[in-house]
Coordinates of C-alpha atoms and ligand atoms in Angstrom, one line a residue:
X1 CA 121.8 13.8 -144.4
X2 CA 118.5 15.7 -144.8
X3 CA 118.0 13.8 -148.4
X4 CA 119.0 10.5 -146.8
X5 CA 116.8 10.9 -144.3
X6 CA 113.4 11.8 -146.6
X7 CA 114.2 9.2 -149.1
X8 CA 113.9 6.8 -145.9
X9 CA 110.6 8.3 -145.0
X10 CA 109.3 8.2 -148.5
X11 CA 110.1 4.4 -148.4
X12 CA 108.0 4.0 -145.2
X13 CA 104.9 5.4 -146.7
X14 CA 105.6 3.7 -149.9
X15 CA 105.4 0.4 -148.6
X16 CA 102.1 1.4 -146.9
X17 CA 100.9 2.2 -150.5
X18 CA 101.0 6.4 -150.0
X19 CA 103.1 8.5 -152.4
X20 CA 104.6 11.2 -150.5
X21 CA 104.7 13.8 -153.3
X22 CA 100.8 13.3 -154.4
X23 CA 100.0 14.0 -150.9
X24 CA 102.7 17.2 -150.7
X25 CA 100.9 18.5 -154.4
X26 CA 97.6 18.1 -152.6
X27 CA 98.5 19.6 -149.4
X28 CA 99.9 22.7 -151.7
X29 CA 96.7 23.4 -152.7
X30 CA 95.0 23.6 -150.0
X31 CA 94.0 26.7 -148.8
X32 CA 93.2 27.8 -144.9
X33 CA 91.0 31.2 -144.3
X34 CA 93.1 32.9 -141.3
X35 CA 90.7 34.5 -138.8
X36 CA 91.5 38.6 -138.4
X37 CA 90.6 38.6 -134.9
X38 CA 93.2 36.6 -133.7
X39 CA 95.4 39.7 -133.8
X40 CA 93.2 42.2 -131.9
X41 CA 91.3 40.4 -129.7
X42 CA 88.2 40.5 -131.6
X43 CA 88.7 44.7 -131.0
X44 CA 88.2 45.8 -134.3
X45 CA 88.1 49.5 -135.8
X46 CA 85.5 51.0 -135.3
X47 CA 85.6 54.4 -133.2
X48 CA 83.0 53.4 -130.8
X49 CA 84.6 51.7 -127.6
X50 CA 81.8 49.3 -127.4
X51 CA 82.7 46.1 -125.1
X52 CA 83.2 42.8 -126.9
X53 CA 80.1 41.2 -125.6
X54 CA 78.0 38.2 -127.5
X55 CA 78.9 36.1 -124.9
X56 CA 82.9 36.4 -126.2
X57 CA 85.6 36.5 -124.3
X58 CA 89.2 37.0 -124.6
X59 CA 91.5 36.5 -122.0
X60 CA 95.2 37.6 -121.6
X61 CA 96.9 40.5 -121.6
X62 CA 100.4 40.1 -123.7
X63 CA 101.6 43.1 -125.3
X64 CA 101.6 43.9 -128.9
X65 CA 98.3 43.7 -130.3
X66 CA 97.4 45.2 -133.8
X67 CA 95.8 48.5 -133.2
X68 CA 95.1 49.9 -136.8
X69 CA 94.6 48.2 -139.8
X70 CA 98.1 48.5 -141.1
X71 CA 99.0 47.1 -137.7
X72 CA 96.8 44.5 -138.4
X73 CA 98.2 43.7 -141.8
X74 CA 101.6 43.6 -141.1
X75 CA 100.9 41.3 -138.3
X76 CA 99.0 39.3 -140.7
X77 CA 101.6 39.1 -143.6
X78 CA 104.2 37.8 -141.4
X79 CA 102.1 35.2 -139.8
X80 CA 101.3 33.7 -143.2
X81 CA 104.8 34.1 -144.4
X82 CA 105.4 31.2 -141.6
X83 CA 102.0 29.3 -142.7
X84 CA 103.0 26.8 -145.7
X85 CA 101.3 27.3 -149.2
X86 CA 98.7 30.0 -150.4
X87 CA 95.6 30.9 -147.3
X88 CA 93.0 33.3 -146.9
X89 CA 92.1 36.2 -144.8
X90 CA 89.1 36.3 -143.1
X91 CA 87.6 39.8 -142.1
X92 CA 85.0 40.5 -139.2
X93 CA 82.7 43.7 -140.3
X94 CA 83.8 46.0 -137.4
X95 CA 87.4 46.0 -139.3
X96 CA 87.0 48.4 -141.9
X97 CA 89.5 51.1 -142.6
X98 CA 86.7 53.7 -141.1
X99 CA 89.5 56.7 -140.7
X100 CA 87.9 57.5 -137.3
X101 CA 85.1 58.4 -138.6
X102 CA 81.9 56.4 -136.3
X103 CA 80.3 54.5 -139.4
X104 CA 77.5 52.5 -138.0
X105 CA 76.7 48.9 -139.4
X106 CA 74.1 49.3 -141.5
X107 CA 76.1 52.0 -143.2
X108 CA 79.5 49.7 -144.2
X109 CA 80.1 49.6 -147.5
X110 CA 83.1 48.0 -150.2
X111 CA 84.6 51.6 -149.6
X112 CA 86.0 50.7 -146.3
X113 CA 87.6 47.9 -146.8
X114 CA 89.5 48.8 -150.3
X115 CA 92.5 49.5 -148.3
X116 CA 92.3 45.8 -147.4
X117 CA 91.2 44.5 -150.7
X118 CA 94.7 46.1 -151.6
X119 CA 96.3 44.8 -150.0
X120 CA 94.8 41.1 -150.7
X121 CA 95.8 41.6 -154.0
X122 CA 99.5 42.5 -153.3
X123 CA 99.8 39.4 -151.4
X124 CA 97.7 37.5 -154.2
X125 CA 95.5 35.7 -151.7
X126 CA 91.5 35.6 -150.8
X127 CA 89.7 37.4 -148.2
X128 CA 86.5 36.1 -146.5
X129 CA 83.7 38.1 -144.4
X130 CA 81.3 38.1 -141.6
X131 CA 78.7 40.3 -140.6
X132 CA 79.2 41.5 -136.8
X133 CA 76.6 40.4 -134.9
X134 CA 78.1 41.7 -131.3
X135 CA 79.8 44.5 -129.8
X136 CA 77.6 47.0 -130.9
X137 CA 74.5 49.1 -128.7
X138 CA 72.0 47.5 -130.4
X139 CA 73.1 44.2 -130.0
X140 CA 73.9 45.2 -126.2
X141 CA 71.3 42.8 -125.0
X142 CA 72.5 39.7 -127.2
X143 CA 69.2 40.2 -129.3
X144 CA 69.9 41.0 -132.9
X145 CA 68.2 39.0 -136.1
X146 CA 65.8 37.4 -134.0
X147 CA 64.5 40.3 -131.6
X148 CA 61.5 40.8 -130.5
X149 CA 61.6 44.3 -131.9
X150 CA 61.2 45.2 -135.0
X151 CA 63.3 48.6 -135.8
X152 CA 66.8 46.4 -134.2
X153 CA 65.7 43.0 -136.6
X154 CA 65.1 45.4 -139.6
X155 CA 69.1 47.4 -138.4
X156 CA 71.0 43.7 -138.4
X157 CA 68.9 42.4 -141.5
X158 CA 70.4 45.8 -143.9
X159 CA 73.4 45.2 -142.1
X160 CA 73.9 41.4 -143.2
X161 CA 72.9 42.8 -146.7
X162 CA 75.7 44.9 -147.1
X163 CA 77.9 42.4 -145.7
X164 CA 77.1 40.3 -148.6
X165 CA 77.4 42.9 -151.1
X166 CA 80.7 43.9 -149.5
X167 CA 82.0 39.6 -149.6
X168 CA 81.0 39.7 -153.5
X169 CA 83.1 42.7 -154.0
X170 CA 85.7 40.9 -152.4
X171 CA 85.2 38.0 -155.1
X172 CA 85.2 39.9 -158.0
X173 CA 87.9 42.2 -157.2
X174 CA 89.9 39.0 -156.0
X175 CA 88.9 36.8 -158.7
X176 CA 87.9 33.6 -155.6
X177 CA 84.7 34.0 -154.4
X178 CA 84.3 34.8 -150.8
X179 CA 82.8 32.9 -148.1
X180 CA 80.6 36.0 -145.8
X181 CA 79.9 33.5 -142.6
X182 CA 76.3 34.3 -140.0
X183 CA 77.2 34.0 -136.7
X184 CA 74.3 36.0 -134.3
X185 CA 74.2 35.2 -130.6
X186 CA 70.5 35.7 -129.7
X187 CA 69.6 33.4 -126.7
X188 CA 68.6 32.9 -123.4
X189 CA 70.0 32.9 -120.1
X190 CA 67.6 31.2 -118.2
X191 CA 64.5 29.0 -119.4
X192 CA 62.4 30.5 -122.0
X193 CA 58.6 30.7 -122.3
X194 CA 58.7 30.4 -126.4
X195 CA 61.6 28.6 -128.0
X196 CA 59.5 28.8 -131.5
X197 CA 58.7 32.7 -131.9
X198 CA 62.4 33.7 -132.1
X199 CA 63.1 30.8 -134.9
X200 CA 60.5 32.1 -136.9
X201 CA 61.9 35.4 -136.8
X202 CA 65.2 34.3 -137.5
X203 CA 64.3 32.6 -140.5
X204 CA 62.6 35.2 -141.5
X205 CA 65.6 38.1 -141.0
X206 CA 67.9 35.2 -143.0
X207 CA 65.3 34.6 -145.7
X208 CA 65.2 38.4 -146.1
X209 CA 69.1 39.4 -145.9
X210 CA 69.9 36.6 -148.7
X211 CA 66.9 37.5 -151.0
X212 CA 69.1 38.6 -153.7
X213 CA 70.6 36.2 -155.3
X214 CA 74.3 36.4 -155.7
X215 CA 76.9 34.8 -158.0
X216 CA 78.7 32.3 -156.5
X217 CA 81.7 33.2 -158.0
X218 CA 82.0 36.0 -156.5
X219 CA 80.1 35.0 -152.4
X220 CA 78.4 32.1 -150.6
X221 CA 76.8 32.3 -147.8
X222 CA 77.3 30.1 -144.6
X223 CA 75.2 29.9 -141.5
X224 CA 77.1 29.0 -138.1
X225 CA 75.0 27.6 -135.0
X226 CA 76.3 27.1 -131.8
X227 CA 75.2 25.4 -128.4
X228 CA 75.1 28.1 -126.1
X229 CA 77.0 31.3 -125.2
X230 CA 78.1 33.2 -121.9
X231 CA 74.8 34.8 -121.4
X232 CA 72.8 32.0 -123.5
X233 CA 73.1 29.3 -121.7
X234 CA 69.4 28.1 -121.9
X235 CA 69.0 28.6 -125.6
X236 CA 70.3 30.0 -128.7
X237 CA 68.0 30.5 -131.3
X238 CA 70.5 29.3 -133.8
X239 CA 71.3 26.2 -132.5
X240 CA 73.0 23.2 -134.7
X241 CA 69.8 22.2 -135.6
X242 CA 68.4 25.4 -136.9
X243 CA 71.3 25.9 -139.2
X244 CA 71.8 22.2 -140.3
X245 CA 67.9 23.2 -141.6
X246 CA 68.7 26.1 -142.8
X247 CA 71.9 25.6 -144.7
X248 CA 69.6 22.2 -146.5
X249 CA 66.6 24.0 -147.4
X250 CA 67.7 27.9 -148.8
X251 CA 71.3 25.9 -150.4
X252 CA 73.5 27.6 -147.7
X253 CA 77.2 27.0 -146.7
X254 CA 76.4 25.4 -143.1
X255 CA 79.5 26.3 -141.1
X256 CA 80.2 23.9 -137.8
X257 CA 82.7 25.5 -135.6
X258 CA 84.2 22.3 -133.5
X259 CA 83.7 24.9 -130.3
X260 CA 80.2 24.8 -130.4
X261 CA 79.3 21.3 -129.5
X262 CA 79.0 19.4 -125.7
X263 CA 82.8 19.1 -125.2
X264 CA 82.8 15.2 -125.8
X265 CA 80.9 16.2 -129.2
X266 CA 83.0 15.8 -132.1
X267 CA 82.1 17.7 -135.4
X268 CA 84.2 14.6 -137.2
X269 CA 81.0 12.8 -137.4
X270 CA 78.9 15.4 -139.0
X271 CA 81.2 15.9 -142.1
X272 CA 79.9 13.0 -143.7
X273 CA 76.5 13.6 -143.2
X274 CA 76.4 16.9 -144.0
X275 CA 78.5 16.5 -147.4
X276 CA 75.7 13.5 -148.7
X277 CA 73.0 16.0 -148.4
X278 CA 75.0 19.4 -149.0
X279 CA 76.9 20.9 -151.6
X280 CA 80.2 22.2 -149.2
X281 CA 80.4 22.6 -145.9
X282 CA 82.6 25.8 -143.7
X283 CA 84.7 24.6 -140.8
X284 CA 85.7 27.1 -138.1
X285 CA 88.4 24.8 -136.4
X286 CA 88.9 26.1 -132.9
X287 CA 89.6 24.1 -130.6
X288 CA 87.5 24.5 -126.6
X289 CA 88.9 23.6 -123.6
X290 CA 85.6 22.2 -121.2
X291 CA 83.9 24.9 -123.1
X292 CA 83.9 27.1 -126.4
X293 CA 87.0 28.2 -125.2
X294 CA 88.3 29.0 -128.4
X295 CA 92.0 28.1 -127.9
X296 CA 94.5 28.2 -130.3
X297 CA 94.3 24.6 -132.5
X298 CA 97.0 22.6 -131.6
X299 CA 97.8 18.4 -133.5
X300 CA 95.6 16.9 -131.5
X301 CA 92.9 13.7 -131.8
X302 CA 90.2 15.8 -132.5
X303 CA 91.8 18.0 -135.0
X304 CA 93.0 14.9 -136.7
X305 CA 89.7 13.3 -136.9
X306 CA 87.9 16.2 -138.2
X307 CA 91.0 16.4 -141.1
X308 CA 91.1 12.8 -141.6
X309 CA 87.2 13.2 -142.5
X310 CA 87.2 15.6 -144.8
X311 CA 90.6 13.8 -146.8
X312 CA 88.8 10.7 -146.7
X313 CA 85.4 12.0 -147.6
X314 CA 87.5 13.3 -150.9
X315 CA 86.1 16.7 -149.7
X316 CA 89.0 19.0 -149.9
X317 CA 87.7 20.9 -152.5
X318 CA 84.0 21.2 -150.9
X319 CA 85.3 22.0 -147.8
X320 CA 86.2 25.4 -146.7
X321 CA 88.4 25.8 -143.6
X322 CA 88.9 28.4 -141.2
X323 CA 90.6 29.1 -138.4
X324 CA 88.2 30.0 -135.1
X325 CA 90.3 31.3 -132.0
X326 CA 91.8 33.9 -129.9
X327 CA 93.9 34.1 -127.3
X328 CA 95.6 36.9 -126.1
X329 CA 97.5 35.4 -123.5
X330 CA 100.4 34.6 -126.1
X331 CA 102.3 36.1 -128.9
X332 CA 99.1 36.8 -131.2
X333 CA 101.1 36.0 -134.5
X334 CA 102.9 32.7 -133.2
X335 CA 99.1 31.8 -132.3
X336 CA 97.9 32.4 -136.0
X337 CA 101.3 30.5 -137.3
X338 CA 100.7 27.2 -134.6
X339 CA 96.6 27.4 -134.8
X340 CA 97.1 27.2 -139.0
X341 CA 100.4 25.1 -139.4
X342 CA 98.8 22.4 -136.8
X343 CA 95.6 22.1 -138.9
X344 CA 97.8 21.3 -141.9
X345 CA 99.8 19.0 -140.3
X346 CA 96.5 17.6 -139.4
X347 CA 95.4 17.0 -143.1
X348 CA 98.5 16.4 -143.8
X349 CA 98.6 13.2 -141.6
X350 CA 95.7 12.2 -143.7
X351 CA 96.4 12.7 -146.9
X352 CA 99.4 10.3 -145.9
X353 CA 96.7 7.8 -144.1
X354 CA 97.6 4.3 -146.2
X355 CA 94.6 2.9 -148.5
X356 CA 95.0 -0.5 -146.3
X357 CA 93.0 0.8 -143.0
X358 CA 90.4 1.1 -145.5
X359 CA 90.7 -2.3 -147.5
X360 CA 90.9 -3.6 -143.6
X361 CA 88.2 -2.8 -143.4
X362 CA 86.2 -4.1 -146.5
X363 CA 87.9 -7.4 -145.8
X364 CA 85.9 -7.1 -142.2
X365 CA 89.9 -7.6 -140.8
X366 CA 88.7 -5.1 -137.7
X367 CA 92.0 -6.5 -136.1
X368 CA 94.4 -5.5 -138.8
X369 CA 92.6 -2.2 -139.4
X370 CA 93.2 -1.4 -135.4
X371 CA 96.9 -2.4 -135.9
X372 CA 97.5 -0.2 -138.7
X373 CA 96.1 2.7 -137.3
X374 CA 98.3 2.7 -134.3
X375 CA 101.2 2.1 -136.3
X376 CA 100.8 5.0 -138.4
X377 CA 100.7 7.3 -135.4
X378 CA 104.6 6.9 -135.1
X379 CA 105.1 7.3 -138.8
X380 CA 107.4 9.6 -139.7
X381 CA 104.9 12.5 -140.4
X382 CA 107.5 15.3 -139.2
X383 CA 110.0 14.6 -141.9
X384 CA 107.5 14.9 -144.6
X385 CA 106.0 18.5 -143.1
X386 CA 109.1 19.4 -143.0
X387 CA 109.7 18.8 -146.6
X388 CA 106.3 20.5 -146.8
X389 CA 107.8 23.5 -145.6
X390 CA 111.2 23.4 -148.0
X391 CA 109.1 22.8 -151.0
X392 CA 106.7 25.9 -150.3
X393 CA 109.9 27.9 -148.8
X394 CA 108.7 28.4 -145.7
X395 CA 110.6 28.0 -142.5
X396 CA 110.5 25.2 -140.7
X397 CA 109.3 24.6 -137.4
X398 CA 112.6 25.4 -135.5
X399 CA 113.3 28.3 -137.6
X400 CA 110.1 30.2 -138.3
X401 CA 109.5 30.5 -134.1
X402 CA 113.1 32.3 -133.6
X403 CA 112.1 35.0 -136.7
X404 CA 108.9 35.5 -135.1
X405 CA 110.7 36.3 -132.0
X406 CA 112.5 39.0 -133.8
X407 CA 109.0 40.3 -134.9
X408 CA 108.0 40.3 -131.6
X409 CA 111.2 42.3 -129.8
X410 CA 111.6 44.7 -133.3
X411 CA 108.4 45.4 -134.0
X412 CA 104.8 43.8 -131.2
X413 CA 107.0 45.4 -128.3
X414 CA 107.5 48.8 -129.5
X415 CA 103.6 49.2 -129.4
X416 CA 103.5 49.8 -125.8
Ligands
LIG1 C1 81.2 32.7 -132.0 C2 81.5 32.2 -133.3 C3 82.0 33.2 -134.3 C4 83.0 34.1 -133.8 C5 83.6 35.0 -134.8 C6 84.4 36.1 -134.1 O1 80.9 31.8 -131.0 O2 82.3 31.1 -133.2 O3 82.4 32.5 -135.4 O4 84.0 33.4 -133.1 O5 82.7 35.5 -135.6
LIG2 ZN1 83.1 30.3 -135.1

């Protein structure tokens, strides 16, 4: 039955001119960099109580969250078990293995996070890094890189240093280089006097924190702007703009996270743009709901236009892609399993988009390219993931949910 009915599906896309197992080979390879903070609520390790802040918020309250590291990492080998294919783990700086012990940020070093580099290796995948720019008293006014004061700009810029320093020793004790990602929230609430002063400073702190150059094997940078926060609703020092800038002129990663746009911008368009002037680009897909919400990414028009870009842009292998969201109003791990298996369904449905939308479109047949396009929306795209998921011996959607709800009652609830 199962062969029967896959054979039949292959047949549909064949006669659209798509060969089903090219586009399952590519899929394979494609990797997804799973966000930690999905399973804590963007809490973290560090001793120090500090409330989120950085105009983040997470909202919810279902039990189970991680609350150690090995919490943490158990949480997050089960969710990628249920993810198709080989991902990535991507670590905030406030998740270290500190022991208890209060080790401030400009103090983190490769030493607290060998525990996790561990256990990266024993799982054979990549991790990925970010400086924490929030939660944190000297961030407690949403003024870090680009303060006005010097002694808290000099704190984050040795901070962002040892962050990178930290990502490359991820890279070369992984053997795939890491991507460490900038995200500050410095802004304004209401209207401010000079929009200029804090840019300058900002470039500044960034020119200073990546002065050392470092192998790319091992770490790239990225840069990720943002429209506005809770608490920075006037301004944000680095805006799209700023980091578009950036990321062109120092030869940066720029990283668009699809939250942080007015909510009828797409980041779909940028791709294209961005990949003729720029070497890769880092996608945080999240996906907002009226705002930077940061809900979990479901298979929906916007995630497929930002997938169908960067397939059709032949950027797979410039691209990096990331997960962006938390919600702790649901099981954490079935968020980390639907937010990532959704996005590859999304470039999944793109690697199978047929080559004659595209010839429609030389041929300047605008009528046949529409038609096509709305056919393939009822294509048959759940029998191939499906497949996807046989092939890489993963569960499949009806399966993998009822394990994790064994996870859930064996192992989330007895954390009360
Ligand atoms: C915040 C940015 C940033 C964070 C993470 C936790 O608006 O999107 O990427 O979500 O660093
Ligand atoms: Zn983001």
């Amino acid at each position: 039955m199962r062969e029967t009915i896959i054979d039949w599906a292959r047949e549909y896309f064949a006669e659209v001119g798509v060969d089903v197992d090219r586009a399952l080979d590519r899929l394979a390879s494609v990797s997804i960099s799973l966000q930690c903070w999905q399973g804590d609520d963007v809490g973290g390790f560090e001793s120090t109580g500090q409330a989120l802040g950085g105009g983040l918020a997470v909202t919810g309250a279902y039990p189970g969250k991680a609350r150690t590291p090995d919490e943490l990492r158990s949480d997050a080998a089960q969710a990628l078990k249920w993810i198709p294919g080989k991902h990535r783990f991507n670590l905030h700086a406030s998740y270290g293995d500190f022991g208890g012990k209060v080790v401030d940020r400009d103090a983190v070093t490769i030493e607290h996070f060998l525990s996790w580099v561990d256990w990266a290796k024993e799982l054979g995948i990549g991790l990925d890094f970010n400086p924490t720019y929030f939660a944190h008293p000297k961030a407690a006014n949403g003024w870090t890189l680009a303060s006005a004061d010097e002694g808290i700009r000099e704190f984050w810029i040795e901070h962002g240093k040892r962050c990178r320093d930290i990502g490359a020793e991820f890279g070369s004790r992984l053997g795939t280089s890491c991507c460490t990602n900038f995200w500050i929230p410095d802004g304004f609430k209401d209207t401010p006097a000079d929009r200029h002063g804090p840019r300058k400073r900002l470039i500044t702190a960034l020119d200073e924190i990546f002065r050392e150059s470092i192998d790319e094997r091992y770490n790239v940078d990225a840069v990720e702007g943002k429209l506005f926060g809770i608490g920075s609703e006037s301004y944000v020092v680095g805006s799209h703009e700023f980091y578009w800038s950036y990321a062109l002129t120092r030869g940066k990663l720029l990283c668009l996270d699809s939250g942080h746009f007015h909510p009828t911008e797409s980041i779909a368009d940028k791709i294209s743009t961005a990949l003729a002037y720029m070497p890769g680009l880092m996608l945080h897909v999240s996906r907002g709901v009226r705002w930077d919400s940061d809900h979990i990414v479901t298979w929906n028009d916007d995630l497929q236009a930002i997938t169908r870009e960067v397939v059709q842009n032949d950027a797979l292998d410039r691209v990096r892609l990331g997960l962006d969201f938390f919600d702790a109003s649901v099981n954490r791990v079935a968020a980390w399993v639907i937010g990532a298996r959704s996005l590859l369904k999304g470039i999944l449905a793109a690697l199978l988009e047929p080559p004659g939308i595209r010839e429609a479109e030389i041929d300047e047949d605008l009528t046949r390219r529409l038609a096509l396009q709305e056919r393939m929306k009822m294509a048959p795209l759940g029998v191939i993931w499906d497949e996807f998921c046989i092939r890489q011996k993963t569960l499949s959607e009806s399966e993998w949910w009822q394990s994790c709800r064994d996870y859930e009652k064996n192992v989330l609830l007895k954390r009360q």
